[in-house]
């Protein structure tokens, strides 16, 4: 059962909104390759506010994701793209509906 998640809020630097959106969209194949990630969403809340929500069956999957290529690429590009560091929240899921 999917019980663990991450919610990451991202605030783009002025003029970097399209680059942040493109970065997030380009991460989908990497998320699809992660066997421990059961759900992954790239979000846009407003003109410069973005986010990622991802879910995992166990803590091992969540930690693997945090050590994985998406997190590494985000941290490598954060200074150029984001006005503040990513706000990463550990989330416990109370109820989940997923396909299949």
Short mmCIF file of C-alpha atoms in Angstrom, two decimals:
data_model
loop_
_atom_site.label_atom_id
_atom_site.label_comp_id
_atom_site.label_asym_id
_atom_site.label_seq_id
_atom_site.Cartn_x
_atom_site.Cartn_y
_atom_site.Cartn_z
CA UNK A 1 0.00 0.00 0.00
CA UNK A 2 1.16 3.50 -0.80
CA UNK A 3 1.70 5.21 2.56
CA UNK A 4 4.56 7.68 2.09
CA UNK A 5 4.88 10.83 0.00
CA UNK A 6 6.83 13.99 -0.64
CA UNK A 7 5.44 17.41 -1.36
CA UNK A 8 7.95 19.86 -2.79
CA UNK A 9 7.09 23.52 -3.35
CA UNK A 10 9.22 25.46 -5.84
CA UNK A 11 9.25 29.21 -6.47
CA UNK A 12 10.77 30.20 -9.82
CA UNK A 13 13.07 33.18 -10.16
CA UNK A 14 11.56 35.99 -12.26
CA UNK A 15 12.02 35.06 -15.91
CA UNK A 16 12.69 31.38 -15.12
CA UNK A 17 9.09 30.19 -14.99
CA UNK A 18 9.18 28.46 -18.38
CA UNK A 19 12.51 26.83 -17.54
CA UNK A 20 11.11 25.43 -14.27
CA UNK A 21 8.03 24.10 -16.09
CA UNK A 22 10.24 22.49 -18.75
CA UNK A 23 12.53 21.01 -16.11
CA UNK A 24 9.61 19.41 -14.30
CA UNK A 25 8.08 18.05 -17.50
CA UNK A 26 11.44 16.58 -18.52
CA UNK A 27 11.65 14.64 -15.24
CA UNK A 28 8.69 12.37 -16.07
CA UNK A 29 10.77 9.64 -17.77
CA UNK A 30 13.07 9.57 -14.73
CA UNK A 31 10.08 9.21 -12.39
CA UNK A 32 8.67 6.43 -14.60
CA UNK A 33 11.97 4.56 -14.24
CA UNK A 34 11.82 4.57 -10.43
CA UNK A 35 10.34 1.27 -9.31
CA UNK A 36 9.67 2.58 -5.80
CA UNK A 37 7.68 5.62 -6.96
CA UNK A 38 4.00 4.69 -7.23
CA UNK A 39 2.73 8.14 -8.25
CA UNK A 40 4.47 11.32 -9.44
CA UNK A 41 2.92 14.68 -10.29
CA UNK A 42 4.50 17.94 -11.47
CA UNK A 43 2.28 20.88 -10.49
CA UNK A 44 1.88 24.56 -11.28
CA UNK A 45 -0.06 26.61 -8.71
CA UNK A 46 0.40 30.05 -10.27
CA UNK A 47 2.65 32.01 -12.59
CA UNK A 48 5.84 31.32 -10.61
CA UNK A 49 4.85 28.68 -8.06
CA UNK A 50 5.39 25.02 -8.88
CA UNK A 51 5.49 21.75 -7.03
CA UNK A 52 6.06 18.04 -7.12
CA UNK A 53 3.97 15.45 -5.31
CA UNK A 54 5.16 11.87 -5.33
CA UNK A 55 4.12 8.78 -3.44
CA UNK A 56 5.82 5.58 -2.36
CA UNK A 57 4.85 2.21 -0.89
CA UNK A 58 7.59 2.41 1.73
CA UNK A 59 10.22 4.64 3.28
CA UNK A 60 12.89 2.87 1.24
CA UNK A 61 11.27 4.08 -1.99
CA UNK A 62 10.98 7.62 -0.67
CA UNK A 63 14.64 7.71 0.36
CA UNK A 64 15.73 6.20 -2.98
CA UNK A 65 13.85 8.98 -4.75
CA UNK A 66 15.51 11.64 -2.58
CA UNK A 67 18.91 10.17 -3.54
CA UNK A 68 17.93 9.73 -7.19
CA UNK A 69 18.49 11.62 -10.44
CA UNK A 70 15.47 13.93 -10.20
CA UNK A 71 16.49 15.26 -6.79
CA UNK A 72 20.12 15.56 -7.90
CA UNK A 73 19.15 17.53 -11.02
CA UNK A 74 16.82 19.77 -9.01
CA UNK A 75 19.50 20.61 -6.48
CA UNK A 76 22.10 21.17 -9.22
CA UNK A 77 19.81 23.68 -10.96
CA UNK A 78 18.11 25.24 -7.93
CA UNK A 79 20.36 28.31 -7.71
CA UNK A 80 19.78 29.19 -11.37
CA UNK A 81 16.04 28.47 -11.50
CA UNK A 82 14.58 29.08 -8.03
CA UNK A 83 14.24 32.21 -5.90
CA UNK A 84 14.29 30.13 -2.69
CA UNK A 85 15.53 26.62 -1.91
CA UNK A 86 13.01 23.84 -2.56
CA UNK A 87 10.65 23.30 0.38
CA UNK A 88 10.59 19.51 0.80
CA UNK A 89 7.94 18.07 3.12
CA UNK A 90 7.68 14.43 4.18
CA UNK A 91 4.03 13.38 4.05
CA UNK A 92 2.21 10.37 5.50
CA UNK A 93 -0.75 9.31 3.37
CA UNK A 94 -3.98 8.47 5.15
CA UNK A 95 -5.98 7.20 2.18
CA UNK A 96 -5.04 6.62 -1.45
CA UNK A 97 -6.82 5.81 -4.71
CA UNK A 98 -4.53 4.78 -7.56
CA UNK A 99 -5.34 3.02 -10.84
CA UNK A 100 -4.88 -0.71 -11.06
#
